[in-house]
XYZ file of C-alpha atoms in Angstrom:
434
model
C -49.014 87.809 -8.802
C -46.094 88.383 -6.460
C -44.166 85.402 -5.112
C -44.612 84.765 -1.406
C -44.432 81.670 0.808
C -48.166 81.903 1.390
C -48.820 81.881 -2.349
C -46.635 78.775 -2.789
C -48.382 76.947 0.059
C -51.746 77.894 -1.366
C -50.850 76.606 -4.812
C -49.592 73.309 -3.360
C -52.675 72.877 -1.188
C -55.061 73.508 -4.102
C -53.299 70.946 -6.326
C -55.438 68.041 -7.546
C -54.860 64.940 -9.719
C -56.023 66.538 -12.995
C -53.376 67.190 -15.616
C -54.559 70.767 -16.066
C -54.025 71.545 -12.371
C -50.521 69.990 -12.350
C -49.444 71.838 -15.524
C -50.814 75.188 -14.240
C -49.055 75.028 -10.880
C -45.823 73.799 -12.504
C -45.887 76.731 -14.943
C -46.368 79.240 -12.137
C -43.485 77.759 -10.128
C -41.162 77.673 -13.156
C -41.956 81.310 -13.819
C -40.509 82.196 -10.421
C -37.314 80.233 -10.926
C -35.298 82.813 -8.990
C -36.927 81.411 -5.862
C -36.216 77.782 -6.767
C -34.453 76.877 -3.518
C -37.236 78.323 -1.338
C -39.869 76.579 -3.466
C -38.070 73.249 -3.076
C -37.932 73.687 0.695
C -41.665 74.511 0.867
C -42.445 71.587 -1.417
C -40.667 69.102 0.880
C -42.405 70.540 3.927
C -45.825 70.284 2.261
C -45.077 66.698 1.149
C -44.299 65.624 4.696
C -47.434 67.271 6.069
C -49.784 65.949 3.362
C -51.898 62.818 3.646
C -50.563 59.626 1.990
C -53.137 59.916 -0.832
C -52.046 63.502 -1.600
C -48.329 62.756 -1.848
C -48.523 61.050 -5.232
C -49.968 64.262 -6.783
C -47.108 66.300 -5.312
C -44.585 63.842 -6.803
C -46.291 64.239 -10.184
C -45.816 68.001 -9.788
C -42.111 67.521 -8.999
C -41.780 65.236 -12.028
C -43.299 67.879 -14.328
C -41.053 70.618 -12.936
C -37.879 68.485 -13.321
C -38.639 67.319 -16.870
C -39.562 70.804 -18.123
C -36.389 72.237 -16.563
C -34.370 69.482 -18.281
C -36.001 70.096 -21.648
C -35.620 73.907 -21.415
C -32.045 73.521 -20.132
C -32.872 75.655 -17.064
C -31.013 74.067 -14.181
C -32.321 76.310 -11.395
C -34.919 73.855 -10.177
C -32.686 70.877 -10.961
C -30.080 72.160 -8.539
C -32.764 73.065 -6.018
C -34.498 69.665 -6.115
C -31.365 67.480 -6.223
C -30.768 67.694 -2.427
C -34.371 66.878 -1.502
C -35.641 64.583 -4.256
C -34.392 61.367 -2.630
C -35.975 62.219 0.732
C -39.167 63.397 -0.955
C -39.464 60.173 -2.951
C -38.856 58.051 0.144
C -41.462 60.041 2.089
C -44.090 59.529 -0.616
C -43.200 55.838 -1.024
C -43.207 54.919 2.650
C -46.597 53.801 3.913
C -48.261 54.039 0.487
C -50.429 51.352 -1.059
C -49.046 48.878 -3.568
C -50.750 50.745 -6.398
C -49.184 54.074 -5.387
C -45.783 52.471 -4.926
C -45.967 50.926 -8.396
C -46.741 54.368 -9.888
C -43.815 55.916 -8.016
C -41.454 53.202 -9.238
C -42.638 53.849 -12.778
C -41.906 57.564 -12.362
C -38.397 56.827 -11.054
C -37.780 54.470 -13.993
C -38.818 57.261 -16.380
C -36.231 59.537 -14.756
C -33.549 56.927 -15.392
C -34.556 56.294 -19.006
C -34.709 60.019 -19.859
C -31.672 60.863 -17.690
C -33.545 63.591 -15.873
C -31.366 63.334 -12.744
C -27.640 63.028 -12.388
C -26.408 59.421 -12.043
C -25.439 59.839 -8.392
C -28.821 61.394 -7.521
C -30.646 58.660 -9.451
C -28.697 55.968 -7.599
C -29.485 57.610 -4.266
C -33.217 57.687 -5.043
C -33.247 54.026 -6.052
C -31.195 53.085 -2.991
C -33.738 54.713 -0.682
C -36.576 52.828 -2.366
C -34.639 49.539 -2.143
C -34.007 50.098 1.563
C -37.695 50.628 2.170
C -38.560 47.441 0.272
C -36.058 45.427 2.296
C -37.354 46.816 5.579
C -40.893 45.687 4.863
C -42.224 42.490 6.326
C -41.104 39.321 4.562
C -44.734 38.178 4.336
C -45.715 41.204 2.271
C -44.720 41.624 -1.336
C -45.075 44.612 -3.583
C -47.269 44.638 -6.631
C -44.367 43.863 -8.978
C -42.735 41.304 -6.686
C -40.274 43.701 -5.059
C -38.340 46.802 -5.877
C -37.332 47.408 -9.432
C -34.027 48.788 -8.214
C -33.001 46.195 -5.621
C -30.029 44.326 -6.997
C -29.940 40.591 -6.488
C -26.932 38.852 -5.026
C -26.096 37.220 -8.316
C -26.006 40.510 -10.272
C -23.170 41.975 -8.174
C -19.877 40.054 -8.041
C -18.782 38.933 -4.604
C -15.598 41.017 -4.805
C -17.616 44.213 -5.397
C -20.315 43.679 -2.793
C -18.314 45.413 0.033
C -18.068 48.504 -2.188
C -21.804 48.862 -2.804
C -22.674 50.339 0.648
C -19.746 52.734 0.366
C -20.985 54.005 -2.968
C -24.499 54.460 -1.574
C -23.094 56.445 1.351
C -21.216 58.690 -1.059
C -24.397 59.316 -3.040
C -26.291 60.325 0.087
C -23.426 62.582 1.230
C -23.308 64.227 -2.187
C -26.979 65.122 -1.911
C -26.440 66.674 1.499
C -23.428 68.602 0.263
C -25.287 70.100 -2.684
C -27.960 71.737 -0.542
C -25.945 72.723 2.517
C -22.985 74.129 0.650
C -25.199 76.060 -1.737
C -27.171 77.586 1.178
C -24.042 78.469 3.128
C -22.391 80.113 0.154
C -25.516 82.118 -0.646
C -25.899 83.419 2.910
C -22.211 84.207 3.138
C -22.209 86.214 -0.094
C -25.320 88.071 0.971
C -24.031 88.935 4.415
C -20.510 89.846 3.336
C -21.565 91.929 0.341
C -20.094 95.448 0.741
C -23.118 96.993 -0.899
C -25.453 95.475 1.661
C -26.216 97.987 4.440
C -25.058 96.906 7.834
C -28.045 96.122 10.089
C -28.311 96.941 13.732
C -25.904 95.000 15.977
C -28.499 92.594 17.403
C -29.780 91.757 13.919
C -26.246 91.552 12.595
C -25.262 89.178 15.376
C -28.287 86.978 14.683
C -27.460 86.801 10.980
C -23.853 85.934 11.756
C -25.014 83.159 14.044
C -27.264 81.774 11.319
C -24.377 81.946 8.845
C -22.109 80.097 11.263
C -24.727 77.383 11.614
C -25.081 77.055 7.838
C -21.319 76.909 7.405
C -21.062 74.277 10.140
C -23.741 72.170 8.480
C -21.997 72.429 5.106
C -18.668 71.582 6.724
C -20.148 68.506 8.382
C -21.745 67.360 5.135
C -18.469 67.729 3.280
C -16.646 65.894 6.071
C -19.081 62.973 5.895
C -18.709 62.834 2.140
C -14.919 62.840 2.487
C -15.026 59.961 4.971
C -17.322 57.928 2.753
C -15.202 58.592 -0.287
C -12.024 57.743 1.635
C -13.531 54.414 2.659
C -14.444 53.731 -0.950
C -10.920 54.597 -2.097
C -9.435 52.238 0.503
C -11.747 49.467 -0.621
C -10.836 50.091 -4.229
C -7.122 50.123 -3.381
C -7.501 46.835 -1.537
C -9.331 45.355 -4.500
C -6.688 46.798 -6.809
C -3.842 45.322 -4.758
C -5.519 41.935 -4.753
C -5.924 42.055 -8.508
C -2.309 43.165 -8.942
C -1.106 40.150 -6.956
C -3.278 37.817 -8.980
C -2.081 39.509 -12.169
C 1.578 38.919 -11.238
C 0.839 35.250 -10.535
C -1.018 34.826 -13.805
C 1.808 36.548 -15.687
C 4.327 34.062 -14.239
C 2.044 31.184 -15.237
C 1.691 32.638 -18.709
C 5.469 32.913 -19.154
C 5.971 29.338 -17.983
C 3.266 27.986 -20.277
C 4.624 30.025 -23.191
C 8.117 28.593 -22.661
C 6.797 25.047 -22.422
C 4.735 25.492 -25.541
C 7.770 26.691 -27.525
C 9.846 23.757 -26.214
C 7.224 21.231 -27.233
C 6.853 22.852 -30.648
C 10.619 22.638 -31.239
C 10.663 19.005 -30.133
C 7.727 18.210 -32.388
C 9.546 19.747 -35.362
C 12.652 17.670 -34.587
C 10.611 14.478 -34.432
C 8.857 15.285 -37.707
C 12.199 16.092 -39.370
C 13.571 12.755 -38.137
C 10.581 10.961 -39.574
C 11.032 12.672 -42.941
C 14.772 11.874 -42.974
C 14.004 8.220 -42.198
C 11.521 8.045 -45.058
C 14.055 9.620 -47.415
C 16.743 7.111 -46.378
C 14.357 4.180 -46.846
C 13.336 5.335 -50.313
C 16.949 5.860 -51.391
C 18.013 2.348 -50.210
C 15.160 0.426 -51.877
C 16.674 -2.672 -53.660
C 16.208 -2.929 -57.440
C 16.468 -6.316 -59.165
C 17.650 -6.488 -62.765
C 16.132 -9.881 -63.331
C 15.646 -13.338 -61.891
C 18.716 -14.820 -60.336
C 20.573 -11.499 -59.984
C 21.596 -9.766 -56.767
C 19.697 -6.625 -55.780
C 21.512 -3.319 -55.895
C 20.644 0.287 -55.107
C 20.637 3.089 -57.583
C 22.231 5.528 -55.093
C 19.671 8.257 -55.841
C 16.473 9.411 -54.145
C 14.572 9.707 -57.382
C 10.820 9.520 -56.968
C 10.431 8.928 -60.738
C 12.738 5.870 -60.832
C 11.258 2.786 -62.501
C 9.986 0.283 -59.910
C 11.159 -3.296 -59.749
C 9.657 -5.507 -62.426
C 7.496 -8.309 -61.044
C 8.304 -11.917 -61.778
C 5.787 -13.755 -63.918
C 5.451 -17.119 -65.632
C 6.003 -17.469 -69.354
C 2.738 -17.797 -71.269
C 4.337 -19.496 -74.353
C 2.525 -22.801 -74.965
C 4.655 -25.943 -74.648
C 5.821 -27.684 -77.838
C 3.736 -30.462 -79.356
C 6.507 -32.977 -78.704
C 5.987 -32.625 -74.952
C 2.710 -34.493 -75.417
C 4.415 -37.527 -77.024
C 4.244 -40.655 -74.834
C 7.457 -41.965 -73.376
C 7.174 -45.342 -75.155
C 7.336 -43.872 -78.703
C 10.275 -44.902 -80.922
C 13.392 -42.761 -80.856
C 14.108 -40.204 -83.556
C 17.058 -40.550 -85.809
C 19.222 -37.717 -87.139
C 19.121 -39.098 -90.668
C 16.707 -38.202 -93.504
C 15.167 -35.055 -92.057
C 11.826 -33.929 -93.362
C 10.106 -30.569 -93.188
C 6.611 -29.781 -91.967
C 4.722 -26.607 -91.210
C 4.150 -25.747 -87.600
C 2.082 -23.074 -85.884
C 3.295 -19.684 -84.867
C 6.716 -20.396 -83.316
C 9.931 -21.607 -84.905
C 11.159 -24.599 -82.884
C 14.538 -26.231 -83.696
C 14.772 -29.690 -82.319
C 17.938 -30.672 -80.536
C 19.988 -33.737 -81.318
C 18.641 -36.832 -79.637
C 20.354 -38.083 -76.534
C 22.381 -41.266 -77.206
C 20.641 -42.893 -74.280
C 17.137 -41.936 -75.305
C 15.050 -38.865 -76.068
C 16.297 -35.316 -75.845
C 15.596 -33.534 -72.598
C 14.642 -30.365 -74.437
C 12.365 -31.710 -77.216
C 10.221 -34.848 -76.960
C 9.550 -37.098 -80.000
C 6.221 -36.788 -81.809
C 3.258 -38.636 -80.406
C 2.614 -42.111 -81.847
C -0.184 -44.306 -80.559
C 0.841 -47.807 -79.447
C 0.176 -50.636 -81.917
C -2.348 -53.201 -80.808
C -0.564 -55.942 -82.816
C 2.977 -56.493 -83.817
C 3.565 -54.968 -87.236
C 0.067 -53.560 -87.691
C 1.032 -50.167 -86.286
C 3.863 -49.964 -88.776
C 1.662 -50.709 -91.721
C -0.962 -48.283 -90.544
C 1.557 -45.492 -90.269
C 2.876 -46.206 -93.727
C -0.607 -46.095 -95.193
C -1.405 -42.733 -93.590
C -1.410 -39.689 -95.859
C 1.503 -37.305 -95.557
C 1.355 -34.574 -92.903
C -0.314 -31.488 -94.219
C 0.928 -28.033 -93.506
C -1.465 -25.910 -91.441
C -1.663 -22.262 -91.085
C -0.175 -20.904 -87.922
C 0.256 -17.542 -86.352
C 2.809 -15.452 -88.240
C 5.766 -14.058 -86.310
C 8.470 -11.537 -87.089
C 6.834 -9.816 -90.007
C 4.254 -12.480 -90.896
C 6.628 -15.157 -92.383
C 5.702 -18.754 -91.667
C 8.475 -20.999 -90.418
C 8.935 -24.683 -91.090
C 10.515 -27.082 -88.720
C 12.451 -30.175 -89.663
C 10.915 -33.446 -88.634
C 13.135 -36.460 -88.548
C 11.527 -39.706 -89.691
C 10.624 -41.983 -86.873
C 11.043 -45.202 -88.795
C 14.421 -44.826 -90.404
C 15.577 -47.935 -88.637
C 13.154 -49.976 -90.739
C 14.324 -48.598 -94.119
C 15.769 -51.322 -96.420
C 14.123 -54.274 -94.669
C 11.091 -56.295 -95.662
C 8.296 -55.509 -93.318
C 6.462 -58.730 -94.232
C 9.343 -61.004 -93.483
C 8.297 -61.964 -89.993
C 4.565 -62.354 -90.829
C 2.694 -65.429 -91.819
C 2.276 -65.920 -95.507
C -1.518 -65.655 -95.352
C -1.370 -62.435 -93.438
C 1.320 -60.983 -95.652
C -0.643 -61.876 -98.766
C -3.731 -60.220 -97.351
C -1.842 -57.104 -96.533
C -0.248 -56.931 -99.964
C -3.661 -57.233 -101.588
C -5.037 -54.387 -99.485
C -2.048 -52.182 -100.266
C -2.288 -52.656 -104.003
C 0.318 -55.282 -104.430
C 3.149 -53.267 -102.905
């Protein structure tokens, strides 16, 4: 079947919501891809003239044509639909029910996920939908709570918000450029082709007038795009200059903080070195005592392994037995020494003091006599002192100490001379007649 405008309009008018009808019409249109631009123009015209309930089916047809062209890598219809797809989507979206609008938003989201459209065209489509959502009454809300593509104030930084309208204007201008420039170039090449026969002057003049109009439209579209892009560049340069100024300030702050940090680190090292030197000096000047009663002196070396000062402690040697002797005991004499075993230590008694007992060794303990003379007789009648085993010292040899007799001053005298005769006789009888 030959391609004519009437055939295209008939196919679009007979389109219904069934998948078979959409796929059939899309296949027929794709087959005549050489007429893609004319088909796109007729499609937009039919979409504007159709009832609101019929527009969703036409958008499904456009979706099928765009996705098949993308999958087959045939860009004829992509280039033809790029200039009109934003306006077509806005026309179908405006005045539709919430259910239809939700389906259209889903279709647009599919285009973004599958990257069917170019980024600038996709942004332009979403911008048109967002504008329509914002223009609606505040009391009415869409099925999904608003546009899926309307950016909230918190998602865009405050510094970039002035650039958003400029970018949207550039996207719209790019769409206009694509269609107008393509049409103008096509008509120009066709009219200026040397192989094309020259028509009659009236027809030729009319075609030249149409070409001038197309060229003027393309020129205006390019001019608008240039203005929008120039505004965006100025905004970006302003933002760039602001960031450069802030960057210079932050760089100066960084240099100052870096210098201060290095100064504090150097000072901290000096303080730590001073602390370590002070500890070394204190350890090297620690006094060491050789013993009790001696002056402390330093070893002159910082030797961590040096022997520490010996602590002072009390002698644990038990005192001699003589220290327990009462003060009133008779004095020892240096004559007639006797020998007796002692314990573990070897103790040499000192010579008695002429005035009394020795200050170093006390005399042996003797209990006081209750009666005059009875203590003397009792001591004479006592058995001799027995040697007892002591603790061996210096190889286990037992030492004996000399014990001076305590009653040498009575030797050679009669002990009974001062007693009564009866008492003396009694004592002699008890002692065996001695």
